[in-house]
GROMACS .gro file of C-alpha atoms in nm:
model
  259
    1UNK     CA    1  -1.581  -0.751  -0.615
    2UNK     CA    2  -1.800  -1.017  -0.457
    3UNK     CA    3  -1.512  -1.167  -0.261
    4UNK     CA    4  -1.438  -0.825  -0.110
    5UNK     CA    5  -1.802  -0.767  -0.019
    6UNK     CA    6  -1.821  -1.111   0.141
    7UNK     CA    7  -1.502  -1.042   0.339
    8UNK     CA    8  -1.631  -0.705   0.457
    9UNK     CA    9  -1.961  -0.869   0.551
   10UNK     CA   10  -1.765  -1.096   0.787
   11UNK     CA   11  -1.608  -0.791   0.945
   12UNK     CA   12  -1.940  -0.612   0.976
   13UNK     CA   13  -2.080  -0.919   1.150
   14UNK     CA   14  -1.826  -0.866   1.426
   15UNK     CA   15  -1.946  -0.517   1.523
   16UNK     CA   16  -2.281  -0.412   1.672
   17UNK     CA   17  -2.545  -0.343   1.407
   18UNK     CA   18  -2.286  -0.374   1.133
   19UNK     CA   19  -2.400  -0.390   0.772
   20UNK     CA   20  -2.214  -0.351   0.444
   21UNK     CA   21  -2.255   0.005   0.313
   22UNK     CA   22  -2.288   0.094  -0.053
   23UNK     CA   23  -1.953   0.022  -0.220
   24UNK     CA   24  -1.785   0.149  -0.535
   25UNK     CA   25  -1.455  -0.013  -0.637
   26UNK     CA   26  -1.236   0.168  -0.892
   27UNK     CA   27  -1.004  -0.043  -1.108
   28UNK     CA   28  -0.664   0.060  -1.240
   29UNK     CA   29  -0.478  -0.271  -1.225
   30UNK     CA   30  -0.439  -0.276  -1.601
   31UNK     CA   31  -0.166  -0.013  -1.567
   32UNK     CA   32   0.065  -0.272  -1.411
   33UNK     CA   33   0.008  -0.565  -1.644
   34UNK     CA   34   0.279  -0.693  -1.875
   35UNK     CA   35   0.303  -0.471  -2.179
   36UNK     CA   36   0.205  -0.152  -1.996
   37UNK     CA   37   0.454   0.135  -2.024
   38UNK     CA   38   0.348   0.245  -1.676
   39UNK     CA   39   0.541  -0.049  -1.531
   40UNK     CA   40   0.853  -0.008  -1.744
   41UNK     CA   41   0.949   0.199  -2.050
   42UNK     CA   42   0.916  -0.089  -2.295
   43UNK     CA   43   0.645  -0.288  -2.117
   44UNK     CA   44   0.882  -0.555  -1.988
   45UNK     CA   45   0.823  -0.616  -1.613
   46UNK     CA   46   1.189  -0.696  -1.546
   47UNK     CA   47   1.316  -0.360  -1.678
   48UNK     CA   48   1.399  -0.101  -1.412
   49UNK     CA   49   1.495   0.257  -1.493
   50UNK     CA   50   1.774   0.397  -1.276
   51UNK     CA   51   1.552   0.630  -1.070
   52UNK     CA   52   1.305   0.349  -1.003
   53UNK     CA   53   1.585   0.116  -0.897
   54UNK     CA   54   1.720   0.381  -0.658
   55UNK     CA   55   1.372   0.436  -0.510
   56UNK     CA   56   1.318   0.063  -0.447
   57UNK     CA   57   1.672   0.019  -0.314
   58UNK     CA   58   1.624   0.303  -0.064
   59UNK     CA   59   1.305   0.143   0.067
   60UNK     CA   60   1.470  -0.198   0.098
   61UNK     CA   61   1.761  -0.041   0.285
   62UNK     CA   62   1.525   0.026   0.575
   63UNK     CA   63   1.557  -0.344   0.663
   64UNK     CA   64   1.938  -0.325   0.661
   65UNK     CA   65   1.970  -0.065   0.932
   66UNK     CA   66   2.135  -0.187   1.248
   67UNK     CA   67   2.276  -0.505   1.094
   68UNK     CA   68   2.636  -0.595   1.173
   69UNK     CA   69   2.907  -0.642   0.911
   70UNK     CA   70   2.889  -1.018   0.958
   71UNK     CA   71   2.513  -1.017   0.911
   72UNK     CA   72   2.549  -0.810   0.593
   73UNK     CA   73   2.810  -1.057   0.468
   74UNK     CA   74   2.567  -1.343   0.528
   75UNK     CA   75   2.305  -1.160   0.328
   76UNK     CA   76   2.544  -1.115   0.039
   77UNK     CA   77   2.610  -1.489   0.038
   78UNK     CA   78   2.238  -1.563   0.031
   79UNK     CA   79   2.164  -1.342  -0.270
   80UNK     CA   80   2.258  -1.624  -0.508
   81UNK     CA   81   1.916  -1.780  -0.438
   82UNK     CA   82   1.725  -1.470  -0.547
   83UNK     CA   83   1.756  -1.523  -0.919
   84UNK     CA   84   1.960  -1.373  -1.199
   85UNK     CA   85   1.995  -0.997  -1.263
   86UNK     CA   86   1.725  -1.028  -1.532
   87UNK     CA   87   1.478  -1.075  -1.247
   88UNK     CA   88   1.626  -0.827  -1.000
   89UNK     CA   89   1.896  -0.564  -1.047
   90UNK     CA   90   2.210  -0.649  -0.846
   91UNK     CA   91   2.166  -0.334  -0.636
   92UNK     CA   92   1.843  -0.477  -0.492
   93UNK     CA   93   1.964  -0.823  -0.402
   94UNK     CA   94   2.100  -0.749  -0.056
   95UNK     CA   95   1.788  -0.554   0.042
   96UNK     CA   96   1.556  -0.828  -0.081
   97UNK     CA   97   1.759  -1.085   0.111
   98UNK     CA   98   1.726  -0.872   0.426
   99UNK     CA   99   1.350  -0.849   0.383
  100UNK     CA  100   1.323  -1.224   0.326
  101UNK     CA  101   1.535  -1.288   0.634
  102UNK     CA  102   1.305  -1.081   0.853
  103UNK     CA  103   0.967  -1.152   0.697
  104UNK     CA  104   1.005  -1.488   0.525
  105UNK     CA  105   1.095  -1.614   0.179
  106UNK     CA  106   0.932  -1.435  -0.111
  107UNK     CA  107   0.828  -1.130   0.092
  108UNK     CA  108   1.108  -0.921  -0.055
  109UNK     CA  109   0.965  -0.964  -0.403
  110UNK     CA  110   0.620  -0.867  -0.272
  111UNK     CA  111   0.757  -0.543  -0.131
  112UNK     CA  112   0.947  -0.474  -0.454
  113UNK     CA  113   0.627  -0.521  -0.655
  114UNK     CA  114   0.427  -0.276  -0.444
  115UNK     CA  115   0.713  -0.025  -0.440
  116UNK     CA  116   0.731  -0.034  -0.819
  117UNK     CA  117   0.360   0.045  -0.834
  118UNK     CA  118   0.408   0.334  -0.592
  119UNK     CA  119   0.699   0.461  -0.800
  120UNK     CA  120   0.486   0.444  -1.114
  121UNK     CA  121   0.203   0.632  -0.943
  122UNK     CA  122   0.438   0.907  -0.832
  123UNK     CA  123   0.678   0.931  -1.125
  124UNK     CA  124   0.562   0.761  -1.447
  125UNK     CA  125   0.425   1.025  -1.680
  126UNK     CA  126   0.046   1.025  -1.661
  127UNK     CA  127   0.010   0.728  -1.425
  128UNK     CA  128  -0.091   0.933  -1.122
  129UNK     CA  129  -0.346   1.130  -1.320
  130UNK     CA  130  -0.499   0.813  -1.466
  131UNK     CA  131  -0.525   0.644  -1.126
  132UNK     CA  132  -0.666   0.946  -0.946
  133UNK     CA  133  -0.925   0.993  -1.219
  134UNK     CA  134  -1.027   0.627  -1.195
  135UNK     CA  135  -1.092   0.675  -0.824
  136UNK     CA  136  -1.265   1.010  -0.862
  137UNK     CA  137  -1.508   0.863  -1.118
  138UNK     CA  138  -1.641   0.638  -0.840
  139UNK     CA  139  -1.662   0.913  -0.577
  140UNK     CA  140  -2.003   1.074  -0.551
  141UNK     CA  141  -2.127   1.381  -0.372
  142UNK     CA  142  -2.251   1.177  -0.078
  143UNK     CA  143  -1.932   0.972  -0.045
  144UNK     CA  144  -1.795   1.015   0.306
  145UNK     CA  145  -1.549   0.726   0.345
  146UNK     CA  146  -1.249   0.633   0.131
  147UNK     CA  147  -1.079   0.297   0.189
  148UNK     CA  148  -0.741   0.223   0.034
  149UNK     CA  149  -0.535  -0.096   0.042
  150UNK     CA  150  -0.164  -0.118  -0.050
  151UNK     CA  151  -0.100   0.130  -0.336
  152UNK     CA  152  -0.463   0.235  -0.295
  153UNK     CA  153  -0.382   0.373   0.049
  154UNK     CA  154  -0.124   0.606  -0.108
  155UNK     CA  155  -0.377   0.715  -0.369
  156UNK     CA  156  -0.663   0.797  -0.130
  157UNK     CA  157  -0.426   0.972   0.111
  158UNK     CA  158  -0.293   1.179  -0.181
  159UNK     CA  159  -0.646   1.269  -0.293
  160UNK     CA  160  -0.738   1.391   0.055
  161UNK     CA  161  -0.421   1.599   0.080
  162UNK     CA  162  -0.484   1.752  -0.261
  163UNK     CA  163  -0.832   1.859  -0.149
  164UNK     CA  164  -0.992   1.670  -0.439
  165UNK     CA  165  -1.248   1.492  -0.219
  166UNK     CA  166  -1.369   1.765   0.021
  167UNK     CA  167  -1.687   1.572   0.103
  168UNK     CA  168  -1.489   1.279   0.251
  169UNK     CA  169  -1.479   1.280   0.630
  170UNK     CA  170  -1.308   0.945   0.697
  171UNK     CA  171  -0.998   0.782   0.550
  172UNK     CA  172  -0.927   0.413   0.615
  173UNK     CA  173  -0.594   0.267   0.506
  174UNK     CA  174  -0.517  -0.106   0.501
  175UNK     CA  175  -0.176  -0.267   0.453
  176UNK     CA  176  -0.025   0.070   0.369
  177UNK     CA  177   0.333   0.129   0.249
  178UNK     CA  178   0.311   0.481   0.392
  179UNK     CA  179   0.492   0.340   0.695
  180UNK     CA  180   0.810   0.329   0.485
  181UNK     CA  181   1.009   0.651   0.509
  182UNK     CA  182   1.112   0.631   0.144
  183UNK     CA  183   0.748   0.631   0.032
  184UNK     CA  184   0.650   0.922   0.257
  185UNK     CA  185   0.944   1.133   0.141
  186UNK     CA  186   0.874   1.063  -0.225
  187UNK     CA  187   0.507   1.154  -0.182
  188UNK     CA  188   0.599   1.483  -0.015
  189UNK     CA  189   0.837   1.568  -0.300
  190UNK     CA  190   0.579   1.470  -0.562
  191UNK     CA  191   0.311   1.689  -0.408
  192UNK     CA  192   0.377   1.903  -0.103
  193UNK     CA  193   0.010   1.959  -0.023
  194UNK     CA  194  -0.165   1.991   0.307
  195UNK     CA  195  -0.218   1.712   0.558
  196UNK     CA  196  -0.551   1.534   0.595
  197UNK     CA  197  -0.704   1.832   0.773
  198UNK     CA  198  -1.038   1.758   0.935
  199UNK     CA  199  -1.061   1.413   0.774
  200UNK     CA  200  -1.042   1.134   1.033
  201UNK     CA  201  -0.773   0.881   0.943
  202UNK     CA  202  -0.780   0.522   1.070
  203UNK     CA  203  -0.506   0.278   0.975
  204UNK     CA  204  -0.526  -0.102   0.999
  205UNK     CA  205  -0.206  -0.304   0.975
  206UNK     CA  206  -0.057  -0.645   1.044
  207UNK     CA  207   0.293  -0.640   1.190
  208UNK     CA  208   0.377  -0.936   0.963
  209UNK     CA  209   0.264  -0.751   0.652
  210UNK     CA  210   0.592  -0.671   0.478
  211UNK     CA  211   0.436  -0.385   0.281
  212UNK     CA  212   0.367  -0.194   0.601
  213UNK     CA  213   0.720  -0.240   0.732
  214UNK     CA  214   0.554  -0.390   1.038
  215UNK     CA  215   0.450  -0.054   1.181
  216UNK     CA  216   0.148   0.171   1.201
  217UNK     CA  217   0.106   0.529   1.082
  218UNK     CA  218   0.053   0.728   1.399
  219UNK     CA  219   0.087   1.017   1.463
  220UNK     CA  220   0.003   1.098   1.100
  221UNK     CA  221  -0.306   0.878   1.129
  222UNK     CA  222  -0.537   0.947   1.422
  223UNK     CA  223  -0.543   0.581   1.522
  224UNK     CA  224  -0.372   0.253   1.438
  225UNK     CA  225  -0.546  -0.083   1.463
  226UNK     CA  226  -0.310  -0.383   1.467
  227UNK     CA  227  -0.471  -0.705   1.341
  228UNK     CA  228  -0.364  -1.064   1.280
  229UNK     CA  229  -0.413  -1.175   0.920
  230UNK     CA  230  -0.226  -1.502   0.965
  231UNK     CA  231   0.124  -1.572   0.842
  232UNK     CA  232   0.048  -1.721   0.500
  233UNK     CA  233  -0.071  -1.398   0.331
  234UNK     CA  234  -0.088  -1.109   0.579
  235UNK     CA  235  -0.109  -0.846   0.304
  236UNK     CA  236  -0.429  -0.986   0.149
  237UNK     CA  237  -0.713  -0.734   0.119
  238UNK     CA  238  -0.973  -1.001   0.194
  239UNK     CA  239  -0.809  -1.066   0.531
  240UNK     CA  240  -0.799  -0.699   0.623
  241UNK     CA  241  -1.168  -0.655   0.535
  242UNK     CA  242  -1.289  -0.934   0.761
  243UNK     CA  243  -1.167  -0.771   1.083
  244UNK     CA  244  -1.396  -0.588   1.322
  245UNK     CA  245  -1.139  -0.307   1.340
  246UNK     CA  246  -1.177  -0.238   0.969
  247UNK     CA  247  -1.555  -0.254   0.986
  248UNK     CA  248  -1.568  -0.021   1.287
  249UNK     CA  249  -1.344   0.235   1.116
  250UNK     CA  250  -1.563   0.237   0.805
  251UNK     CA  251  -1.885   0.255   1.004
  252UNK     CA  252  -1.757   0.547   1.209
  253UNK     CA  253  -1.749   0.752   0.890
  254UNK     CA  254  -2.075   0.618   0.748
  255UNK     CA  255  -2.269   0.673   1.070
  256UNK     CA  256  -2.104   1.004   1.137
  257UNK     CA  257  -2.224   1.138   0.803
  258UNK     CA  258  -2.579   1.031   0.882
  259UNK     CA  259  -2.594   1.209   1.215
   0.00000   0.00000   0.00000
């Protein structure tokens, strides 16, 4: 937690009168560790069920749109470098190669990892309930701002839509996969609740963050803030937290609740 507070402190130092507010950080990462049935039926990370594979494949297909037949053929030739089927199902290889071609080597696997977590949250029996409860245990009556990174952005958005955090006035999403149409459609099917209503929604993204698909979330979000996290690890939470845009979005909710 300290590294996140220190990163946010850097961001707060870049806005007028910025200071780190009281933070609570829920933890549910244990659900996705090796041996957890929330990641695969038998706890083996490499095992995909058919519905999960289809979900990930659909999201990867978003990087194949508009490619020519010759470009697709080149991708098929490059899939031999992505590892054996024990690592990735054959149906995912072309999509991962397309992501790597656009975003850089290894980024396809990063997107696959986040998508599998999103799938688990939405579809693994009990996973969504466990994660939402972990977050709600840290939300107090005076909590006005929810910040979610990566899968966390899906979770906090879902909580707001479900009306489970009525006291929250500001939602801040960082590095969110909600920019992928497959994720948005799956979330709507999983729970067709209301939108964010009166809650202000600010989204911070890096166009080189493969998890975001390189795009913001407007008009669903009230405002998008593009940032530059560097090319080595643009999805890193610590890099998102150190930006003035992130700090300003958080402070808008904190200060608004005090007025």
